[in-house]
């Protein structure tokens, strides 16, 4: 590639990303300071979201997107951060790494946010992270669970500007392998989306399942499907070949539904247990896969795992959600709430509205030796008084380690004949 001016390149990217994102951005301004807000301590805190309102993960993304505006509204009602209201800029990453990179560029260079809640897809966070790190923006994901982030963090790649409120798939994959073993499943196949999430999950699952005495019959020829594919007959045939006891399906909702529907239509699923993960756990997914001619949902009897929530703030969060929005929050909503809470608390602890200030304080407010608080406003009050806090979140205790990871719990869920999803157990690694 010929050499060229990086500053000119960044200017071009900024212009085009601004045009690209305008159509899918929603700015929630809750501060009088609406013009020229920069990522510095002299102006109000500005944060962003980079989450999938559309695309392959929209069915899950839509369930979490409401959490951050609710958090910002709550914080501003009790005095804001560092004496001023918080401003929120929302961007749809479309479950697409290119759109995510463009969105992150805009948030960092045009909106000049100090922190971002996002992304959900590991592949999108992978694309967004270099931009966040370069611009010293703290990125906190409520659901990017690929083990690759842990490995990169250990190398110092992220310079402290990365954390997540959902545990990595090193834990979930192990939990699913243990679940398969307890169910007496000895011979399984894997079928995964070909990205950081799917391949990383597959690797840990295979290692754990084999240690437990199981056999992955397609280990040497794993099925990894193209996330942009539209038909999956060949991949489904390969995944169900050899009469496995179960097929471990690590997928996203839109493409995963097409994959599994293809398997059912080819008559491949009879007598095979379907094991699912968090990427498809939404009320819409059984409907997307469809029903048999007799009206029974095709996914009936399938089981799966998903990061759960058991934090001290969960009951209060659920009550607030019901009061403001009605019903109950969906998957990853507590993790998104906690991600935003950590951003505002860390900024207050730093007494400055910068990404560097947040990065330097986020671990302390989430897992330090201070007073335990589950109420964000109480935490802000104590921090303003110069005290230290240990935030106990809705998803869990959100004690972020040196690699940006947390340890959580996992719900075990199943699909009924009526297509409804129910949680039947919970397990902690």
Coordinates of C-alpha atoms in Angstrom, one line a residue:
X1 CA 0.0 0.0 0.0
X2 CA 1.5 3.5 -0.9
X3 CA 2.2 5.8 1.9
X4 CA -0.1 8.7 2.6
X5 CA -0.9 11.2 5.3
X6 CA -2.7 9.6 8.2
X7 CA -4.3 12.9 9.3
X8 CA -5.8 13.2 5.8
X9 CA -7.0 9.6 6.0
X10 CA -8.6 10.2 9.4
X11 CA -10.3 13.3 8.1
X12 CA -11.8 11.4 5.1
X13 CA -12.9 8.6 7.4
X14 CA -14.5 11.1 9.8
X15 CA -16.5 12.8 7.0
X16 CA -17.7 9.6 5.5
X17 CA -18.5 7.9 8.8
X18 CA -20.5 10.9 9.8
X19 CA -22.6 10.6 6.6
X20 CA -22.9 6.9 7.1
X21 CA -24.0 7.0 10.7
X22 CA -26.4 9.9 10.4
X23 CA -29.2 7.7 9.2
X24 CA -29.0 5.3 12.1
X25 CA -28.0 7.5 15.0
X26 CA -30.2 8.8 17.8
X27 CA -28.8 11.5 20.0
X28 CA -30.3 11.8 23.5
X29 CA -29.2 15.1 24.8
X30 CA -29.9 15.6 28.5
X31 CA -27.6 18.5 29.0
X32 CA -27.8 22.2 28.2
X33 CA -24.2 21.9 26.9
X34 CA -25.1 20.6 23.4
X35 CA -22.6 22.3 21.2
X36 CA -18.8 21.7 21.0
X37 CA -18.7 19.1 23.8
X38 CA -15.2 17.7 24.0
X39 CA -13.8 14.7 25.9
X40 CA -12.4 16.8 28.7
X41 CA -13.1 17.7 32.3
X42 CA -14.2 21.2 31.6
X43 CA -17.5 20.1 30.1
X44 CA -20.2 17.6 30.9
X45 CA -19.7 13.9 30.6
X46 CA -20.6 12.6 27.2
X47 CA -21.0 8.8 26.6
X48 CA -22.2 6.8 23.6
X49 CA -23.7 3.4 22.8
X50 CA -22.6 1.2 19.9
X51 CA -25.2 -1.6 19.9
X52 CA -27.1 -3.7 17.3
X53 CA -30.6 -2.2 16.7
X54 CA -30.5 -4.0 13.3
X55 CA -28.7 -6.9 11.7
X56 CA -28.0 -10.5 12.8
X57 CA -28.2 -9.7 16.5
X58 CA -31.0 -7.2 16.5
X59 CA -33.4 -9.6 18.3
X60 CA -31.0 -9.6 21.3
X61 CA -29.7 -6.1 20.8
X62 CA -33.2 -4.6 21.0
X63 CA -33.6 -6.0 24.5
X64 CA -30.6 -4.2 25.9
X65 CA -30.7 -0.8 24.1
X66 CA -33.2 0.8 26.5
X67 CA -30.9 0.3 29.5
X68 CA -28.4 3.1 28.9
X69 CA -30.9 5.9 28.3
X70 CA -32.7 4.8 31.5
X71 CA -29.4 5.0 33.4
X72 CA -28.6 8.4 32.0
X73 CA -32.0 9.7 32.9
X74 CA -31.6 8.3 36.5
X75 CA -28.2 9.9 36.9
X76 CA -29.3 13.3 35.6
X77 CA -32.3 13.3 37.9
X78 CA -29.9 13.0 40.9
X79 CA -27.5 15.7 39.9
X80 CA -25.4 14.2 37.1
X81 CA -21.7 13.7 37.1
X82 CA -19.1 16.2 38.2
X83 CA -21.8 18.8 38.6
X84 CA -23.3 18.6 35.2
X85 CA -25.8 16.5 33.3
X86 CA -24.7 13.5 31.2
X87 CA -25.2 13.5 27.4
X88 CA -25.8 10.3 25.5
X89 CA -25.2 9.6 21.7
X90 CA -26.7 6.3 20.4
X91 CA -25.4 4.5 17.3
X92 CA -26.7 1.4 15.7
X93 CA -23.7 -0.8 14.8
X94 CA -25.9 -3.0 12.6
X95 CA -24.1 -6.2 13.8
X96 CA -21.5 -5.3 11.2
X97 CA -17.8 -4.7 11.9
X98 CA -17.5 -2.0 9.1
X99 CA -20.6 -0.1 10.4
X100 CA -19.2 -0.6 14.0
X101 CA -15.8 0.9 13.0
X102 CA -17.5 3.8 11.3
X103 CA -19.8 4.4 14.3
X104 CA -16.9 4.2 16.8
X105 CA -14.9 6.7 14.6
X106 CA -17.8 9.1 14.7
X107 CA -18.3 8.7 18.5
X108 CA -14.7 9.2 19.2
X109 CA -13.7 12.0 16.8
X110 CA -16.9 13.9 16.0
X111 CA -19.0 13.5 19.2
X112 CA -15.8 13.2 21.3
X113 CA -17.4 10.9 23.9
X114 CA -15.4 9.8 26.9
X115 CA -16.9 6.3 27.1
X116 CA -19.0 3.9 25.0
X117 CA -21.3 1.0 26.0
X118 CA -20.6 -1.5 23.3
X119 CA -20.5 -3.4 21.2
X120 CA -22.4 -6.6 21.6
X121 CA -21.0 -8.7 18.8
X122 CA -17.4 -9.7 19.5
X123 CA -16.5 -9.0 15.8
X124 CA -17.8 -5.5 16.0
X125 CA -15.9 -4.8 19.3
X126 CA -12.8 -6.1 17.6
X127 CA -13.3 -3.6 14.8
X128 CA -14.1 -0.7 17.2
X129 CA -11.4 -1.3 19.8
X130 CA -8.4 0.1 17.9
X131 CA -10.3 3.3 17.3
X132 CA -11.3 3.6 20.9
X133 CA -7.8 2.9 22.2
X134 CA -6.2 5.4 19.8
X135 CA -8.7 8.1 20.9
X136 CA -8.5 7.2 24.6
X137 CA -12.2 6.3 24.8
X138 CA -13.2 3.7 27.4
X139 CA -15.1 0.9 25.7
X140 CA -17.3 -1.3 28.0
X141 CA -19.1 -4.2 26.3
X142 CA -22.3 -5.7 27.8
X143 CA -21.9 -8.8 25.7
X144 CA -18.8 -9.3 23.6
X145 CA -17.7 -12.6 25.1
X146 CA -14.9 -13.9 22.9
X147 CA -11.9 -15.2 24.8
X148 CA -9.7 -13.3 22.3
X149 CA -10.2 -10.1 24.2
X150 CA -8.6 -11.7 27.3
X151 CA -5.6 -12.8 25.4
X152 CA -5.1 -9.4 23.8
X153 CA -5.6 -7.6 27.1
X154 CA -2.8 -9.7 28.6
X155 CA -0.5 -8.4 25.8
X156 CA -1.4 -4.8 26.7
X157 CA -3.1 -4.2 23.4
X158 CA -6.0 -2.2 24.9
X159 CA -3.9 0.0 27.3
X160 CA -6.8 -0.2 29.9
X161 CA -9.5 1.2 27.6
X162 CA -11.5 -2.1 27.5
X163 CA -13.7 -3.9 29.9
X164 CA -16.9 -6.0 29.8
X165 CA -19.8 -6.8 32.1
X166 CA -20.5 -10.2 30.6
X167 CA -18.0 -13.0 31.4
X168 CA -15.9 -14.4 28.5
X169 CA -16.9 -17.6 26.7
X170 CA -14.1 -19.5 28.4
X171 CA -16.7 -19.8 31.2
X172 CA -19.8 -20.2 29.1
X173 CA -18.3 -22.8 26.8
X174 CA -17.1 -24.8 29.7
X175 CA -20.6 -24.6 31.3
X176 CA -22.2 -25.8 28.1
X177 CA -19.8 -28.7 27.9
X178 CA -20.6 -29.7 31.5
X179 CA -24.3 -29.4 30.8
X180 CA -23.9 -31.8 27.8
X181 CA -21.9 -34.2 29.9
X182 CA -24.5 -34.2 32.7
X183 CA -27.2 -34.9 30.1
X184 CA -25.4 -38.1 29.0
X185 CA -24.4 -36.7 25.6
X186 CA -21.2 -38.5 24.5
X187 CA -20.9 -37.8 20.7
X188 CA -21.5 -34.2 19.6
X189 CA -20.9 -32.0 16.5
X190 CA -20.3 -28.3 16.5
X191 CA -21.7 -25.7 14.1
X192 CA -20.6 -22.1 14.7
X193 CA -20.7 -18.7 13.1
X194 CA -17.3 -18.0 11.6
X195 CA -16.2 -15.1 13.7
X196 CA -14.4 -14.4 17.0
X197 CA -17.4 -15.4 19.0
X198 CA -18.2 -18.7 17.2
X199 CA -14.7 -19.9 16.8
X200 CA -13.5 -18.9 20.2
X201 CA -16.5 -20.6 21.8
X202 CA -15.9 -23.8 19.7
X203 CA -12.3 -24.0 20.8
X204 CA -13.1 -23.9 24.5
X205 CA -16.1 -26.2 24.2
X206 CA -14.1 -28.9 22.4
X207 CA -11.3 -28.8 24.9
X208 CA -13.6 -29.0 27.9
X209 CA -15.9 -31.7 26.5
X210 CA -13.0 -33.9 25.6
X211 CA -11.5 -33.6 29.1
X212 CA -14.9 -34.7 30.4
X213 CA -14.6 -37.9 28.2
X214 CA -16.8 -36.8 25.3
X215 CA -16.1 -36.9 21.6
X216 CA -16.5 -34.1 19.1
X217 CA -17.1 -36.1 15.9
X218 CA -16.4 -33.2 13.5
X219 CA -13.4 -31.9 15.3
X220 CA -11.1 -32.3 12.3
X221 CA -13.7 -30.8 9.9
X222 CA -15.6 -28.2 12.0
X223 CA -18.6 -26.5 10.5
X224 CA -18.1 -22.7 10.5
X225 CA -20.6 -20.9 8.5
X226 CA -20.2 -17.5 6.7
X227 CA -22.2 -14.8 8.7
X228 CA -23.2 -13.2 5.4
X229 CA -24.5 -16.4 3.8
X230 CA -28.2 -16.8 2.9
X231 CA -28.6 -20.6 2.5
X232 CA -27.1 -23.3 4.7
X233 CA -28.2 -26.7 3.3
X234 CA -24.6 -27.9 2.9
X235 CA -23.4 -26.7 6.3
X236 CA -26.5 -28.2 8.1
X237 CA -25.9 -31.5 6.4
X238 CA -22.3 -31.5 7.5
X239 CA -23.1 -30.6 11.1
X240 CA -25.7 -33.4 11.5
X241 CA -23.7 -36.0 9.7
X242 CA -22.6 -39.1 11.6
X243 CA -25.6 -39.3 13.8
X244 CA -24.3 -37.2 16.8
X245 CA -26.1 -37.2 20.1
X246 CA -26.2 -33.4 19.9
X247 CA -25.3 -30.5 17.8
X248 CA -23.7 -27.5 19.5
X249 CA -25.1 -24.5 17.6
X250 CA -23.1 -21.3 18.4
X251 CA -24.9 -18.8 16.2
X252 CA -26.6 -15.4 15.9
X253 CA -30.4 -15.1 15.6
X254 CA -31.0 -14.2 12.0
X255 CA -28.5 -16.6 10.3
X256 CA -28.9 -19.2 13.0
X257 CA -32.6 -19.5 12.5
X258 CA -32.0 -20.1 8.7
X259 CA -29.4 -22.7 9.5
X260 CA -31.5 -24.7 11.9
X261 CA -34.6 -24.4 9.8
X262 CA -32.6 -25.9 6.9
X263 CA -31.6 -28.8 9.2
X264 CA -35.2 -29.5 10.2
X265 CA -36.5 -29.2 6.6
X266 CA -33.9 -31.8 5.5
X267 CA -35.1 -34.2 8.3
X268 CA -31.7 -34.1 10.0
X269 CA -32.7 -33.3 13.6
X270 CA -34.7 -36.4 14.6
X271 CA -33.2 -37.8 17.8
X272 CA -30.5 -35.1 18.0
X273 CA -30.4 -32.7 21.0
X274 CA -29.9 -29.1 20.0
X275 CA -27.6 -27.1 22.3
X276 CA -27.8 -23.3 22.0
X277 CA -26.0 -20.3 23.4
X278 CA -26.6 -16.6 24.3
X279 CA -26.4 -15.4 20.7
X280 CA -29.9 -16.7 19.9
X281 CA -31.6 -16.4 23.3
X282 CA -34.5 -14.2 22.6
X283 CA -38.3 -14.7 22.5
X284 CA -38.3 -14.2 18.8
X285 CA -35.8 -16.9 17.9
X286 CA -38.1 -20.0 18.2
X287 CA -40.6 -18.1 16.0
X288 CA -37.8 -17.4 13.4
X289 CA -37.0 -21.1 13.2
X290 CA -40.6 -21.9 12.8
X291 CA -43.2 -24.7 13.4
X292 CA -43.8 -28.2 12.1
X293 CA -47.0 -29.0 10.1
X294 CA -48.6 -30.0 13.4
X295 CA -48.0 -26.6 14.9
X296 CA -45.2 -27.7 17.3
X297 CA -42.2 -25.3 17.4
X298 CA -39.2 -26.9 15.8
X299 CA -36.9 -25.8 18.6
X300 CA -39.0 -27.5 21.2
X301 CA -36.8 -29.4 23.7
X302 CA -33.6 -27.5 22.7
X303 CA -31.5 -26.3 25.7
X304 CA -28.9 -23.6 26.0
X305 CA -26.8 -21.3 28.2
X306 CA -26.7 -17.5 28.6
X307 CA -25.0 -15.2 31.0
X308 CA -27.4 -14.6 33.8
X309 CA -27.9 -11.9 36.3
X310 CA -27.8 -12.2 40.1
X311 CA -26.5 -8.8 41.3
X312 CA -27.7 -6.9 44.3
X313 CA -29.1 -4.1 42.1
X314 CA -31.2 -6.5 39.9
X315 CA -34.5 -6.3 41.8
X316 CA -34.4 -2.5 41.8
X317 CA -33.4 -2.4 38.1
X318 CA -36.3 -4.7 37.2
X319 CA -38.7 -2.6 39.1
X320 CA -37.5 0.6 37.5
X321 CA -37.7 -0.9 34.0
X322 CA -41.3 -2.0 34.7
X323 CA -42.2 1.5 35.9
X324 CA -40.6 3.3 33.0
X325 CA -41.1 0.8 30.1
X326 CA -43.5 -1.9 31.3
X327 CA -42.7 -5.6 31.5
X328 CA -39.3 -7.1 32.2
X329 CA -35.9 -6.3 30.7
X330 CA -34.6 -8.8 28.3
X331 CA -31.2 -10.5 27.8
X332 CA -28.1 -8.4 28.6
X333 CA -30.2 -5.4 29.7
X334 CA -28.6 -5.7 33.2
X335 CA -25.2 -5.9 31.7
X336 CA -25.8 -2.8 29.6
X337 CA -27.1 -0.9 32.7
X338 CA -23.9 -1.9 34.6
X339 CA -21.6 -0.9 31.8
X340 CA -23.1 2.6 31.7
X341 CA -23.1 2.8 35.5
X342 CA -19.4 2.0 35.6
X343 CA -18.7 4.7 33.1
X344 CA -20.4 7.4 35.1
X345 CA -19.1 6.3 38.5
X346 CA -15.5 6.1 37.2
X347 CA -15.8 9.6 35.7
X348 CA -17.0 10.9 39.1
X349 CA -14.2 9.1 40.9
X350 CA -11.7 10.7 38.5
X351 CA -13.4 14.1 38.9
X352 CA -12.9 14.5 35.2
X353 CA -15.0 13.6 32.2
X354 CA -12.3 11.9 30.1
X355 CA -11.7 8.4 28.8
X356 CA -8.4 8.3 30.6
X357 CA -10.0 9.3 33.9
X358 CA -12.6 6.6 33.4
X359 CA -10.0 3.9 32.5
X360 CA -7.9 4.8 35.5
X361 CA -10.8 4.4 38.0
X362 CA -13.3 1.9 36.6
X363 CA -11.7 -1.1 38.3
X364 CA -11.6 0.7 41.6
X365 CA -15.3 1.7 41.6
X366 CA -16.3 -1.8 40.5
X367 CA -14.2 -3.9 42.9
X368 CA -12.3 -1.7 45.4
X369 CA -12.3 -1.7 49.1
X370 CA -14.9 1.1 49.4
X371 CA -18.5 1.1 50.7
X372 CA -20.7 -1.4 48.8
X373 CA -23.4 0.4 46.9
X374 CA -26.0 -1.0 44.5
X375 CA -27.7 2.4 43.8
X376 CA -25.9 4.5 41.2
X377 CA -27.1 7.8 42.8
X378 CA -25.8 6.7 46.2
X379 CA -22.5 5.8 44.7
X380 CA -22.2 9.2 43.0
X381 CA -23.1 11.0 46.2
X382 CA -20.4 9.1 48.2
X383 CA -17.8 9.7 45.4
X384 CA -18.6 13.5 45.4
X385 CA -17.9 13.4 49.2
X386 CA -14.5 11.9 48.5
X387 CA -15.3 8.4 49.7
X388 CA -14.5 5.2 47.9
X389 CA -17.2 2.7 46.7
X390 CA -17.6 -0.8 45.5
X391 CA -20.4 -0.9 43.0
X392 CA -22.6 -4.0 43.2
X393 CA -24.4 -4.2 39.8
X394 CA -27.6 -5.6 38.4
X395 CA -25.8 -8.3 36.5
X396 CA -23.4 -9.2 39.3
X397 CA -20.7 -7.7 41.4
X398 CA -18.9 -6.5 38.2
X399 CA -15.4 -6.8 39.7
X400 CA -13.4 -6.2 36.6
X401 CA -10.0 -7.8 36.6
X402 CA -6.7 -6.7 35.0
X403 CA -7.9 -8.1 31.6
X404 CA -11.2 -6.3 31.7
X405 CA -13.1 -9.5 32.6
X406 CA -15.8 -10.4 35.1
X407 CA -17.0 -13.8 36.4
X408 CA -20.7 -14.2 36.2
X409 CA -23.4 -16.8 36.5
X410 CA -25.2 -18.7 33.6
X411 CA -28.8 -19.4 33.1
X412 CA -29.8 -22.8 31.6
X413 CA -32.8 -22.3 29.4
X414 CA -35.1 -24.4 27.2
X415 CA -37.7 -24.0 24.6
X416 CA -41.2 -25.4 25.2
X417 CA -43.7 -26.9 22.7
X418 CA -45.4 -23.5 22.7
X419 CA -42.2 -21.8 21.6
X420 CA -41.7 -20.0 24.9
X421 CA -38.3 -19.9 26.6
X422 CA -38.0 -20.7 30.3
X423 CA -35.0 -20.7 32.6
X424 CA -34.7 -24.1 34.3
X425 CA -31.5 -23.8 36.2
X426 CA -28.5 -21.6 36.9
X427 CA -24.8 -22.5 37.2
X428 CA -21.7 -20.5 38.2
X429 CA -18.2 -21.4 37.0

